[in-house]
Coordinates of C-alpha atoms and ligand atoms in Angstrom, one line a residue:
M1 CA 32.3 -21.8 -33.5
F2 CA 31.3 -24.2 -30.8
W3 CA 34.5 -24.2 -28.8
K4 CA 36.0 -22.0 -26.2
V5 CA 39.7 -22.3 -25.3
T6 CA 39.9 -21.8 -21.5
D7 CA 42.9 -19.9 -20.3
I8 CA 44.5 -21.2 -17.1
E9 CA 47.2 -19.5 -15.0
I10 CA 50.5 -21.3 -14.3
K11 CA 53.6 -20.1 -12.5
S12 CA 57.0 -20.7 -13.9
P13 CA 59.2 -22.8 -11.6
L14 CA 61.9 -20.1 -11.6
N15 CA 59.7 -17.5 -10.0
S16 CA 59.6 -15.6 -13.2
P17 CA 56.5 -13.4 -13.9
T18 CA 53.2 -15.3 -14.2
V19 CA 52.6 -16.5 -17.7
F20 CA 49.3 -17.6 -19.4
V21 CA 49.2 -20.7 -21.5
S22 CA 46.1 -22.3 -23.0
T23 CA 44.8 -25.8 -22.8
C24 CA 46.2 -26.3 -26.4
F25 CA 49.6 -26.9 -24.7
L26 CA 48.1 -29.6 -22.6
A27 CA 46.8 -31.2 -25.8
F28 CA 50.3 -30.7 -27.2
S29 CA 51.9 -32.5 -24.2
G30 CA 49.9 -35.6 -25.3
V31 CA 51.4 -35.4 -28.8
T32 CA 54.9 -35.1 -27.5
D33 CA 54.3 -38.2 -25.3
I34 CA 53.5 -40.2 -28.5
L35 CA 56.4 -38.8 -30.3
S36 CA 58.8 -39.6 -27.5
G37 CA 57.3 -43.2 -27.5
V38 CA 58.1 -43.3 -31.3
V39 CA 61.7 -42.1 -30.6
D40 CA 62.1 -44.9 -28.0
D41 CA 60.8 -47.5 -30.6
V42 CA 63.3 -46.1 -33.2
G43 CA 66.1 -46.3 -30.6
Q44 CA 65.3 -50.0 -29.8
A45 CA 65.2 -50.7 -33.6
V46 CA 68.6 -49.1 -34.1
G47 CA 69.9 -51.1 -31.1
R48 CA 68.8 -54.3 -32.8
N49 CA 70.7 -53.4 -36.0
I50 CA 67.6 -52.9 -38.1
D51 CA 67.6 -50.5 -41.0
G52 CA 66.7 -47.6 -38.8
A53 CA 66.3 -45.0 -41.5
Q54 CA 63.7 -47.0 -43.3
L55 CA 61.7 -47.6 -40.0
L56 CA 61.9 -43.9 -39.0
Y57 CA 60.6 -42.9 -42.4
E58 CA 57.7 -45.2 -42.1
L59 CA 56.8 -44.1 -38.6
L60 CA 57.0 -40.4 -39.3
S61 CA 54.9 -40.7 -42.4
A62 CA 52.2 -42.7 -40.5
P63 CA 48.7 -41.1 -41.0
W64 CA 47.9 -41.1 -37.3
L65 CA 51.0 -39.0 -36.6
R66 CA 50.0 -36.5 -39.3
S67 CA 46.5 -36.3 -37.8
L68 CA 47.9 -35.6 -34.4
L69 CA 50.1 -32.8 -35.8
K70 CA 47.0 -31.3 -37.6
I71 CA 45.0 -31.2 -34.3
Y72 CA 47.9 -29.4 -32.7
E73 CA 47.9 -26.8 -35.4
C74 CA 44.1 -26.3 -35.0
L75 CA 44.4 -25.9 -31.3
L76 CA 47.1 -23.3 -31.8
Q77 CA 44.7 -21.4 -34.2
F78 CA 41.9 -21.6 -31.6
Q79 CA 44.2 -20.2 -29.0
R80 CA 44.8 -17.2 -31.2
L81 CA 41.1 -16.5 -32.1
S82 CA 39.7 -17.3 -28.6
P83 CA 36.3 -18.3 -30.0
S84 CA 33.3 -18.6 -27.6
P85 CA 29.9 -20.3 -28.1
F86 CA 26.9 -18.3 -29.2
L87 CA 24.5 -20.7 -27.6
P88 CA 24.7 -22.6 -24.3
Y89 CA 23.3 -25.6 -26.1
A90 CA 25.7 -25.4 -29.1
S91 CA 27.4 -28.7 -28.3
G92 CA 24.0 -30.4 -28.4
L93 CA 23.3 -28.7 -31.7
S94 CA 26.6 -29.8 -33.2
H95 CA 25.8 -33.4 -32.0
E96 CA 22.4 -33.2 -33.7
V97 CA 24.0 -32.0 -36.9
H98 CA 26.5 -34.8 -36.7
I99 CA 23.8 -37.5 -36.3
L100 CA 21.8 -36.0 -39.1
H101 CA 24.9 -36.1 -41.3
I102 CA 25.5 -39.8 -40.5
N103 CA 21.9 -40.8 -40.9
T104 CA 21.4 -39.1 -44.2
H105 CA 24.8 -40.3 -45.7
S106 CA 24.9 -36.7 -46.9
T107 CA 26.4 -35.9 -50.2
S108 CA 28.7 -33.0 -50.6
T109 CA 25.8 -30.8 -51.7
Q110 CA 23.9 -31.6 -48.4
A111 CA 27.1 -31.0 -46.4
G112 CA 27.3 -27.6 -48.1
M113 CA 23.7 -26.8 -47.2
E114 CA 24.3 -27.7 -43.6
E115 CA 27.4 -25.5 -43.5
A116 CA 25.4 -22.6 -44.9
L117 CA 22.6 -23.3 -42.4
L118 CA 25.1 -23.2 -39.5
S119 CA 26.8 -20.0 -40.7
T120 CA 23.3 -18.4 -41.1
H121 CA 22.5 -19.4 -37.5
D122 CA 25.8 -17.8 -36.4
S123 CA 25.1 -14.5 -38.2
V124 CA 21.5 -14.4 -36.8
A125 CA 22.7 -15.2 -33.3
Q126 CA 25.2 -12.4 -33.4
S127 CA 22.7 -9.7 -34.4
D128 CA 20.6 -7.7 -31.9
Y129 CA 17.0 -7.5 -32.9
E130 CA 15.7 -5.9 -29.6
P131 CA 13.8 -2.6 -30.2
V132 CA 15.8 0.3 -28.9
L133 CA 13.5 2.1 -26.5
P134 CA 14.2 5.6 -25.1
P135 CA 15.2 5.6 -21.4
L136 CA 12.5 6.3 -18.8
P137 CA 12.5 9.9 -17.5
D138 CA 14.2 10.1 -14.0
D139 CA 11.4 12.2 -12.5
L140 CA 8.7 9.6 -13.2
P141 CA 6.5 9.4 -10.0
D142 CA 6.4 6.0 -8.3
D143 CA 2.7 5.8 -8.3
E144 CA 2.3 6.9 -12.0
E145 CA -0.8 5.0 -13.3
A146 CA -0.1 2.7 -16.2
M147 CA -1.9 4.1 -19.3
R148 CA -3.0 1.7 -22.1
I149 CA -3.2 3.0 -25.7
V150 CA -5.7 1.1 -27.7
C151 CA -6.0 1.4 -31.5
L152 CA -9.3 0.2 -33.1
V153 CA -10.1 0.4 -36.8
K154 CA -13.6 1.6 -37.2
N155 CA -15.8 -0.3 -39.7
N156 CA -19.5 -0.2 -40.1
Q157 CA -19.9 -2.2 -36.9
P158 CA -20.7 -0.4 -33.7
L159 CA -17.9 -0.2 -31.1
G160 CA -19.7 -2.6 -28.8
A161 CA -19.1 -0.7 -25.5
T162 CA -21.1 1.8 -23.4
I163 CA -19.7 4.5 -21.3
R164 CA -20.8 6.2 -18.0
R165 CA -19.8 9.3 -16.2
N166 CA -18.8 9.5 -12.5
E167 CA -21.0 12.5 -11.4
E168 CA -18.7 13.4 -8.6
T169 CA -15.4 13.5 -10.5
G170 CA -16.6 14.0 -14.1
E171 CA -14.5 11.0 -15.2
I172 CA -15.7 8.8 -18.1
Y173 CA -15.6 5.0 -17.6
I174 CA -16.2 2.1 -19.9
A175 CA -19.5 0.8 -18.5
R176 CA -20.1 -2.4 -20.4
V177 CA -18.3 -4.3 -23.2
I178 CA -20.8 -6.1 -25.4
H179 CA -19.9 -9.7 -25.8
G180 CA -18.6 -10.5 -29.4
G181 CA -18.5 -6.8 -30.3
L182 CA -15.4 -4.9 -31.7
A183 CA -14.2 -3.8 -28.3
D184 CA -14.6 -7.3 -26.9
R185 CA -12.8 -8.9 -29.8
S186 CA -9.9 -6.5 -29.4
G187 CA -9.5 -7.8 -25.8
L188 CA -8.1 -4.4 -24.9
L189 CA -11.1 -2.5 -23.4
H190 CA -12.8 -3.7 -20.2
S191 CA -15.6 -2.4 -18.1
G192 CA -14.4 -0.1 -15.4
D193 CA -11.4 1.2 -17.5
L194 CA -11.1 5.0 -17.2
L195 CA -11.3 6.7 -20.5
V196 CA -8.7 9.5 -20.7
E197 CA -8.5 10.5 -24.4
V198 CA -10.2 9.7 -27.7
N199 CA -8.1 10.5 -30.8
G200 CA -6.1 13.0 -28.7
N201 CA -9.2 14.7 -27.2
P202 CA -9.3 14.6 -23.4
V203 CA -12.7 13.4 -22.3
G204 CA -12.6 14.0 -18.5
G205 CA -15.4 16.3 -17.5
L206 CA -17.3 15.8 -20.8
E207 CA -20.9 14.6 -20.9
P208 CA -21.3 11.0 -22.3
E209 CA -23.1 12.5 -25.4
E210 CA -20.1 14.7 -26.2
V211 CA -17.8 11.6 -26.1
I212 CA -20.1 9.7 -28.4
Q213 CA -20.1 12.7 -30.7
I214 CA -16.2 12.5 -30.9
L215 CA -16.5 8.8 -31.7
T216 CA -19.1 9.4 -34.4
N217 CA -17.0 12.1 -36.0
S218 CA -13.9 9.8 -36.1
H219 CA -13.1 7.8 -39.2
G220 CA -10.7 5.0 -39.8
T221 CA -8.4 4.4 -36.8
I222 CA -9.6 5.4 -33.3
L223 CA -7.0 5.9 -30.7
F224 CA -8.1 5.4 -27.0
K225 CA -6.0 6.3 -24.0
V226 CA -7.3 4.4 -21.0
I227 CA -6.2 3.7 -17.4
P228 CA -7.0 0.0 -17.0
N229 CA -9.5 -1.0 -14.3
P230 CA -7.4 -2.0 -11.3
G231 CA -9.8 -4.9 -10.6
Q232 CA -10.8 -4.8 -6.9
V233 CA -11.4 -1.7 -5.0
Y234 CA -11.4 -1.6 -1.2
M235 CA -13.9 0.6 0.6
K236 CA -14.6 1.2 4.3
A237 CA -18.3 1.5 5.0
M238 CA -19.1 4.8 6.7
V239 CA -22.8 3.9 7.2
D240 CA -24.9 0.8 8.0
Y241 CA -26.9 -1.0 5.4
C242 CA -29.4 -3.9 5.5
P243 CA -30.7 -5.3 2.2
L244 CA -33.8 -6.7 4.0
Q245 CA -35.0 -3.2 4.8
D246 CA -34.3 -1.9 1.3
A247 CA -37.3 -2.1 -1.0
S248 CA -35.4 -1.0 -4.0
I249 CA -32.8 -3.8 -4.1
P250 CA -33.5 -6.1 -7.2
C251 CA -32.9 -9.3 -5.1
P252 CA -32.8 -9.0 -1.3
D253 CA -31.4 -12.5 -1.0
A254 CA -28.4 -11.6 -3.1
G255 CA -27.8 -8.4 -1.0
M256 CA -25.1 -8.1 1.6
A257 CA -25.6 -6.3 4.9
F258 CA -22.7 -4.2 6.4
S259 CA -22.0 -2.0 9.3
R260 CA -20.0 1.2 9.7
G261 CA -16.3 0.4 9.8
D262 CA -16.6 -2.8 7.8
L263 CA -14.0 -3.3 5.1
L264 CA -15.5 -4.2 1.7
E265 CA -13.7 -5.6 -1.3
V266 CA -15.8 -4.2 -4.2
V267 CA -15.3 -6.6 -7.1
D268 CA -17.7 -5.1 -9.6
Q269 CA -18.7 -1.5 -10.1
S270 CA -20.0 -1.8 -13.7
D271 CA -23.6 -1.1 -12.7
A272 CA -24.3 2.5 -11.8
H273 CA -26.7 1.5 -9.0
W274 CA -25.7 -1.9 -7.6
W275 CA -22.1 -3.0 -7.0
Q276 CA -20.9 -6.5 -6.0
A277 CA -18.7 -6.8 -2.9
R278 CA -17.3 -9.1 -0.3
K279 CA -16.6 -8.3 3.4
L280 CA -13.0 -8.6 4.6
P281 CA -11.4 -10.6 6.1
C282 CA -13.5 -12.6 3.7
A283 CA -14.6 -16.2 4.2
A284 CA -17.3 -16.1 1.6
S285 CA -16.2 -16.6 -2.0
C286 CA -19.5 -15.4 -3.4
A287 CA -20.0 -11.6 -3.5
G288 CA -23.2 -9.8 -2.5
L289 CA -25.1 -6.8 -3.9
I290 CA -24.5 -3.5 -2.2
P291 CA -25.8 0.0 -3.3
S292 CA -23.4 2.1 -5.3
A293 CA -22.1 5.2 -3.5
S294 CA -24.4 7.6 -5.5
M295 CA -27.4 5.3 -4.9
L296 CA -26.7 5.1 -1.2
K297 CA -26.3 8.8 -0.9
S298 CA -29.5 9.6 -2.6
K299 CA -31.3 7.0 -0.4
Q300 CA -29.8 8.6 2.7
K301 CA -31.0 12.0 1.7
E302 CA -34.4 10.8 0.9
Q303 CA -34.7 9.0 4.2
W304 CA -33.3 11.8 6.2
W305 CA -35.9 14.4 5.0
R306 CA -38.7 11.9 5.2
Q307 CA -38.1 11.0 8.8
P308 CA -38.1 14.0 11.1
L309 CA -38.3 11.6 14.0
Q310 CA -35.0 10.0 13.1
R311 CA -33.4 13.5 12.9
F312 CA -34.8 14.2 16.4
A313 CA -33.4 10.9 17.7
H314 CA -30.0 11.7 16.2
D315 CA -30.1 15.1 18.0
L316 CA -31.0 13.3 21.2
I317 CA -28.2 10.8 21.0
N318 CA -25.8 13.7 20.3
S319 CA -27.0 15.6 23.3
I320 CA -27.0 12.4 25.5
S321 CA -23.5 11.5 24.6
W322 CA -22.5 15.2 25.1
F323 CA -24.1 15.1 28.5
L324 CA -22.4 11.8 29.5
S325 CA -19.0 12.9 28.3
A326 CA -19.4 16.3 30.1
G327 CA -19.8 14.5 33.4
F328 CA -16.5 12.8 34.3
R329 CA -13.4 14.4 32.9
R330 CA -10.3 14.4 35.0
S331 CA -8.1 17.4 35.8
F332 CA -5.9 17.2 32.7
R333 CA -8.9 17.6 30.4
L334 CA -11.0 19.7 32.8
W335 CA -11.2 22.5 30.3
R336 CA -13.1 20.4 27.9
R337 CA -16.2 20.5 30.0
T338 CA -17.2 23.6 28.3
S339 CA -15.6 22.9 25.0
Y340 CA -16.8 25.3 22.3
R341 CA -15.9 22.9 19.5
K342 CA -18.0 20.2 21.1
R343 CA -21.0 22.4 21.2
R344 CA -20.6 23.5 17.7
Q345 CA -20.0 19.9 16.5
S346 CA -23.1 18.6 18.2
C347 CA -25.1 21.1 16.1
T348 CA -23.3 20.5 12.8
T349 CA -23.5 16.7 13.1
C350 CA -27.3 17.0 12.9
S351 CA -27.2 18.5 9.5
P352 CA -27.8 16.4 6.4
N353 CA -24.5 17.6 5.0
S354 CA -22.6 15.8 7.7
N355 CA -19.6 13.8 6.5
A356 CA -21.4 10.4 6.9
L357 CA -24.0 11.5 4.4
N358 CA -21.4 12.8 1.9
T359 CA -19.3 9.7 1.8
P360 CA -21.1 6.5 2.5
Y361 CA -18.0 4.6 1.4
E362 CA -14.4 5.7 1.8
E363 CA -11.9 4.1 -0.6
V364 CA -9.0 2.6 1.3
A365 CA -5.6 1.0 0.5
L366 CA -3.0 -0.7 2.5
Y367 CA -0.2 1.6 3.7
Q368 CA 3.0 0.9 5.4
R369 CA 4.9 3.9 6.9
P370 CA 8.3 4.3 5.2
P371 CA 11.0 4.4 8.0
Q372 CA 12.1 7.9 7.0
E373 CA 8.6 9.4 7.3
N374 CA 7.1 10.9 10.5
H375 CA 5.3 8.5 12.8
R376 CA 1.6 8.4 12.5
L377 CA -0.4 10.4 15.1
I378 CA -1.9 8.1 17.7
I379 CA -5.3 9.1 18.9
L380 CA -6.9 7.6 22.0
V381 CA -10.6 8.0 22.4
G382 CA -13.0 6.5 25.0
A383 CA -15.9 7.3 27.2
P384 CA -15.1 9.7 30.1
G385 CA -13.6 7.7 33.0
V386 CA -12.7 4.6 31.0
G387 CA -9.0 5.2 31.5
V388 CA -7.8 6.9 28.3
N389 CA -5.8 9.5 30.3
E390 CA -4.3 6.8 32.6
L391 CA -3.2 4.7 29.7
R392 CA -1.6 7.6 27.8
K393 CA 0.3 8.8 30.9
R394 CA 1.5 5.2 31.7
L395 CA 2.7 4.7 28.1
I396 CA 4.7 8.0 28.2
K397 CA 6.1 7.1 31.6
L398 CA 7.2 3.7 30.4
N399 CA 9.1 5.1 27.4
P400 CA 9.5 8.9 27.5
S401 CA 12.1 8.9 24.7
T402 CA 9.6 7.3 22.3
F403 CA 6.2 8.6 23.3
Q404 CA 5.2 12.2 23.9
S405 CA 2.0 14.2 24.1
P406 CA 1.7 17.7 22.6
V407 CA 2.3 20.6 25.1
P408 CA -1.1 22.4 25.5
H409 CA -1.6 26.2 25.3
T410 CA -3.2 28.2 28.1
T411 CA -4.0 31.7 29.0
R412 CA -3.6 31.1 32.8
P413 CA -0.7 32.9 34.4
I414 CA 2.6 31.0 34.7
R415 CA 3.3 29.7 38.2
P416 CA 6.6 29.6 40.0
G417 CA 8.8 26.7 38.8
E418 CA 6.9 26.4 35.5
Q419 CA 8.5 27.0 32.1
S420 CA 6.7 28.0 29.0
G421 CA 6.9 25.1 26.5
T422 CA 7.2 22.5 29.2
E423 CA 3.9 22.2 31.2
Y424 CA 2.1 24.6 28.9
H425 CA 2.7 27.2 26.2
F426 CA 1.7 30.3 28.2
V427 CA 0.0 32.8 25.9
T428 CA -2.1 35.9 26.1
K429 CA -5.9 35.7 25.6
E430 CA -5.5 37.8 22.4
L431 CA -3.0 35.3 20.9
F432 CA -5.2 32.3 22.0
E433 CA -8.2 33.8 20.3
Y434 CA -6.2 34.6 17.2
M435 CA -5.2 30.9 17.1
V436 CA -8.8 29.9 17.5
C437 CA -9.8 32.1 14.5
N438 CA -7.1 30.5 12.4
H439 CA -8.2 26.9 13.3
R440 CA -4.9 26.1 15.1
F441 CA -6.6 24.1 17.8
V442 CA -7.7 20.5 17.7
E443 CA -9.7 21.1 20.8
Y444 CA -10.0 24.0 23.2
G445 CA -12.2 25.1 26.1
E446 CA -12.5 27.1 29.2
S447 CA -11.9 26.2 32.9
K448 CA -12.2 28.6 35.8
G449 CA -12.1 31.6 33.4
Q450 CA -8.9 30.5 31.6
L451 CA -8.6 29.0 28.1
Y452 CA -6.8 25.8 27.4
G453 CA -6.2 24.1 24.0
T454 CA -4.2 21.5 22.1
S455 CA -2.8 23.0 18.9
T456 CA -1.8 21.2 15.7
D457 CA 1.6 23.0 15.8
A458 CA 2.3 21.3 19.2
I459 CA 1.5 17.9 17.5
D460 CA 3.8 18.7 14.6
E461 CA 6.5 19.7 17.0
V462 CA 6.5 16.2 18.7
L463 CA 6.4 14.4 15.3
R464 CA 9.2 16.6 13.9
R465 CA 11.4 15.4 16.8
G466 CA 10.9 11.8 15.6
R467 CA 8.8 10.8 18.6
M468 CA 5.4 9.1 18.5
C469 CA 2.7 11.7 19.4
I470 CA -0.1 10.4 21.6
I471 CA -3.2 12.4 22.2
D472 CA -6.6 11.8 23.8
I473 CA -9.5 13.7 22.4
E474 CA -13.2 13.8 22.1
P475 CA -14.3 11.5 19.2
H476 CA -15.9 14.3 17.2
G477 CA -12.4 15.9 17.0
I478 CA -11.1 12.9 15.0
Q479 CA -12.4 14.3 11.7
F480 CA -10.4 17.5 12.1
L481 CA -7.2 15.4 12.4
R482 CA -7.9 13.0 9.6
T483 CA -5.3 14.5 7.2
K484 CA -2.8 13.1 4.8
K485 CA 0.0 14.7 6.8
L486 CA -0.9 13.2 10.2
K487 CA -2.3 9.9 9.0
P488 CA -3.9 9.3 12.4
F489 CA -4.3 5.9 13.9
V490 CA -7.4 5.9 16.1
I491 CA -7.6 3.5 19.1
F492 CA -10.9 3.2 20.9
V493 CA -10.5 2.4 24.6
K494 CA -13.6 0.4 25.4
A495 CA -15.1 -0.2 28.8
P496 CA -15.2 -3.9 30.0
S497 CA -18.5 -5.2 31.6
P498 CA -19.8 -3.4 34.7
E499 CA -18.8 -6.4 36.8
R500 CA -15.2 -6.2 35.6
L501 CA -15.3 -2.4 36.1
R502 CA -16.4 -2.9 39.7
Q503 CA -13.6 -5.4 40.3
T504 CA -10.8 -3.4 38.7
R505 CA -11.7 0.2 39.6
R506 CA -11.7 -0.3 43.4
D507 CA -9.0 2.4 43.9
A508 CA -10.0 4.5 41.0
R509 CA -10.9 8.2 41.4
I510 CA -13.1 10.3 39.1
I511 CA -13.7 14.0 38.7
T512 CA -17.1 15.3 37.8
N513 CA -18.6 18.7 37.4
F514 CA -20.1 18.5 40.8
T515 CA -17.7 16.4 42.9
I516 CA -14.0 16.6 42.7
N517 CA -11.9 13.5 43.0
R518 CA -14.5 11.1 44.3
A519 CA -14.4 7.3 44.2
F520 CA -16.3 5.3 41.6
T521 CA -19.6 4.3 43.1
D522 CA -22.4 3.2 40.9
D523 CA -21.1 4.7 37.7
F524 CA -20.1 1.5 36.1
V525 CA -23.4 0.8 34.2
E526 CA -23.5 4.4 33.0
L527 CA -19.9 4.2 31.9
E528 CA -20.4 1.0 29.9
E529 CA -23.5 2.5 28.3
A530 CA -21.6 5.7 27.4
S531 CA -18.8 3.5 25.9
Q532 CA -21.3 1.5 23.8
L533 CA -23.0 4.7 22.6
M534 CA -19.6 6.2 21.6
E535 CA -18.6 3.0 19.7
A536 CA -21.9 2.8 17.9
K537 CA -21.6 6.4 16.7
Y538 CA -18.0 6.6 15.8
R539 CA -16.7 3.1 15.0
Q540 CA -16.2 3.9 11.3
F541 CA -13.2 6.1 12.5
F542 CA -11.6 3.5 14.8
D543 CA -8.6 1.5 13.5
S544 CA -8.4 -0.6 16.6
V545 CA -10.4 -1.4 19.8
L546 CA -8.7 -2.0 23.2
V547 CA -10.7 -3.2 26.2
N548 CA -9.3 -1.5 29.3
D549 CA -9.8 -4.3 31.8
D550 CA -6.7 -5.2 33.7
L551 CA -4.5 -2.0 33.6
Q552 CA -1.2 -3.8 33.0
D553 CA -2.5 -6.0 30.3
A554 CA -4.2 -3.0 28.6
C555 CA -0.8 -1.2 28.7
I556 CA 1.0 -4.1 27.0
Q557 CA -1.7 -4.4 24.4
L558 CA -1.6 -0.7 23.7
C559 CA 2.1 -0.8 23.1
S560 CA 1.8 -3.7 20.6
I561 CA -1.1 -2.0 18.8
I562 CA 1.0 1.2 18.4
Q563 CA 4.0 -0.8 17.2
Q564 CA 1.8 -2.5 14.5
A565 CA 0.3 0.9 13.5
Q566 CA 3.7 2.4 12.9
N567 CA 5.5 -0.6 11.4
E568 CA 3.0 -2.9 9.7
P569 CA 0.6 -2.3 6.7
Q570 CA -2.7 -0.7 7.7
W571 CA -5.7 0.4 5.7
I572 CA -5.9 4.2 5.2
P573 CA -8.0 6.4 2.9
V574 CA -6.5 6.3 -0.6
S575 CA -6.4 10.1 -0.6
W576 CA -3.8 10.0 2.2
G577 CA -1.5 8.0 0.0
R578 CA -1.8 10.1 -3.2
T579 CA 1.0 12.4 -4.4
E580 CA -0.3 15.7 -5.5
Ligands
LIG1 N1 -7.7 -0.6 33.9 C1 -7.8 0.1 35.0 N2 -7.8 -0.5 36.2 C2 -8.0 0.3 37.3 N3 -8.1 1.6 37.4 C3 -8.1 2.3 36.2 C4 -7.9 1.6 35.0 N4 -8.0 2.5 34.0 C5 -8.1 3.7 34.6 N5 -8.2 3.6 35.9 C6 -8.4 4.6 36.9 O1 -9.7 5.2 36.6 C7 -9.7 6.6 36.9 C8 -10.2 7.3 35.6 O2 -9.2 7.1 34.6 P1 -8.8 8.3 33.6 O3 -8.6 9.5 34.3 O4 -7.7 7.8 32.8 O5 -10.1 8.3 32.8 P2 -10.4 9.1 31.4 O6 -10.9 8.1 30.5 O7 -9.2 9.8 31.0 O8 -11.5 10.1 31.8 P3 -11.4 11.6 32.2 O9 -11.1 12.3 30.9 O10 -12.6 11.9 32.8 O11 -10.2 11.7 33.1 C9 -8.4 6.9 37.3 O12 -8.3 6.9 38.7 C10 -7.5 5.8 36.8 O13 -6.3 5.6 37.6

């Protein structure tokens, strides 16, 4: 059973069809050599007048010749059966058995046992003991979460685990696993695991008391279906937090401060009030305490209503930034000076229900755009006059087959030489207003009695054509575009220092509400302040920051940022990656 006869191919010398012979014949050619030697010997003996018949008889009946002929017969038999080894180490095994045999001077009984052992080995090796599993369904979603089924036998001991309910989603989680308890000893339930079913009863949306009731009523075996805790969760901070200013933190020294836009690796969420997290890219191996999402939200609400002054300051910042941004816009974005959305936004952002209060943390995951998917929408934002429009225009001019901006809509009459869909989509006032009512505009506004706006349909159109869509908008418009479909990548164009502005903007022109196309004069400090204000207020939405110092350098940097955004893994909200 430990041999394999290898077939080799040879060609007959007479160009006859290819024939296959086995290595047995090679072995046989050795035997024939010996036999021919024997015949030679006999021939010489005959020549010396010796009794040849006698000698020939003795030679042919020699034991070694018989042994050689037996080997030949065996090889022929192997050729017919074509045996192959069951184990790659079979020759080693046979050697071991051989040594054992020699060392133990085995009797015929022992030899019989060894033979039986080897034949048992062969029959076991030939059998297939793998469990036969049904094939996986073809339509299984790629991101299907792995479910673990845990079976515990209930005795008079408690389960040794506590549960908690996520008040936002109604999901039930394992809160703690008591050391040495039944759940702990099973090694199958861990804190943070999502409990899906208990004995076939779905528990999502139930109150913890109702789940406990199901457990109490269960006897014998209890079957849990859980989605295991994925371990780390990554969150983007949407608010600022300082533990030294928080009287409720159990240990301020163990707390971790963070700012809006920071990426946090949350390593422990087992406590309902205090999580443990590290800031990324992380240098510190030790995690710090941060308030849980629900804790932070209730803190914010409390603080908000307790401090009317802060609300007033917030309103003031909004109106200052509105005032600053209303001052400088160039011709392309002239209509924004009286943007309706902006006015409405500056009111709604003062409300305690603003998004920042609703989601103090945004769960994020790394995402890489698959090549067959639309490009991500590229949004440029920056303080008025910083050069957002200039950068966008240069980028498109450099590579018009790759980059494109959406064609805006307007109610102004079409001029000679213009084509609808090229410079603008020329529409009636009624259609424009209908589109406004149906939330089709990212931004819209009025200039010299005419309406102008950028629609989401125009953005879709650019992306559908396989181009990269670049838009520059007011920062409060970002929220409107943060959708799973567009997966926007936001680049903040930041102002350099006033000194650098003065050096680089010598030939620059600006347009304000009052003066058209005037040179930059003493606006640099104001521009830098407006840039800082904008960054402080919206940085949680920025994916990248680009300082617009030297124009050519800024253009090169912008190209490389966009390439990375489209082709390399980036953090995005997990909700953008989920399949419905
Ligand atoms: N890095 C730079 N170096 C020199 N000049 C620049 C630079 N960036 C922009 N400019 C010039 O500054 C002026 C304002 O730029 P731009 O119109 O792009 O500003 P903006 O941020 O779009 O503001 P607005 O919306 O008010 O037009 C333009 O004359 C532009 O050519």
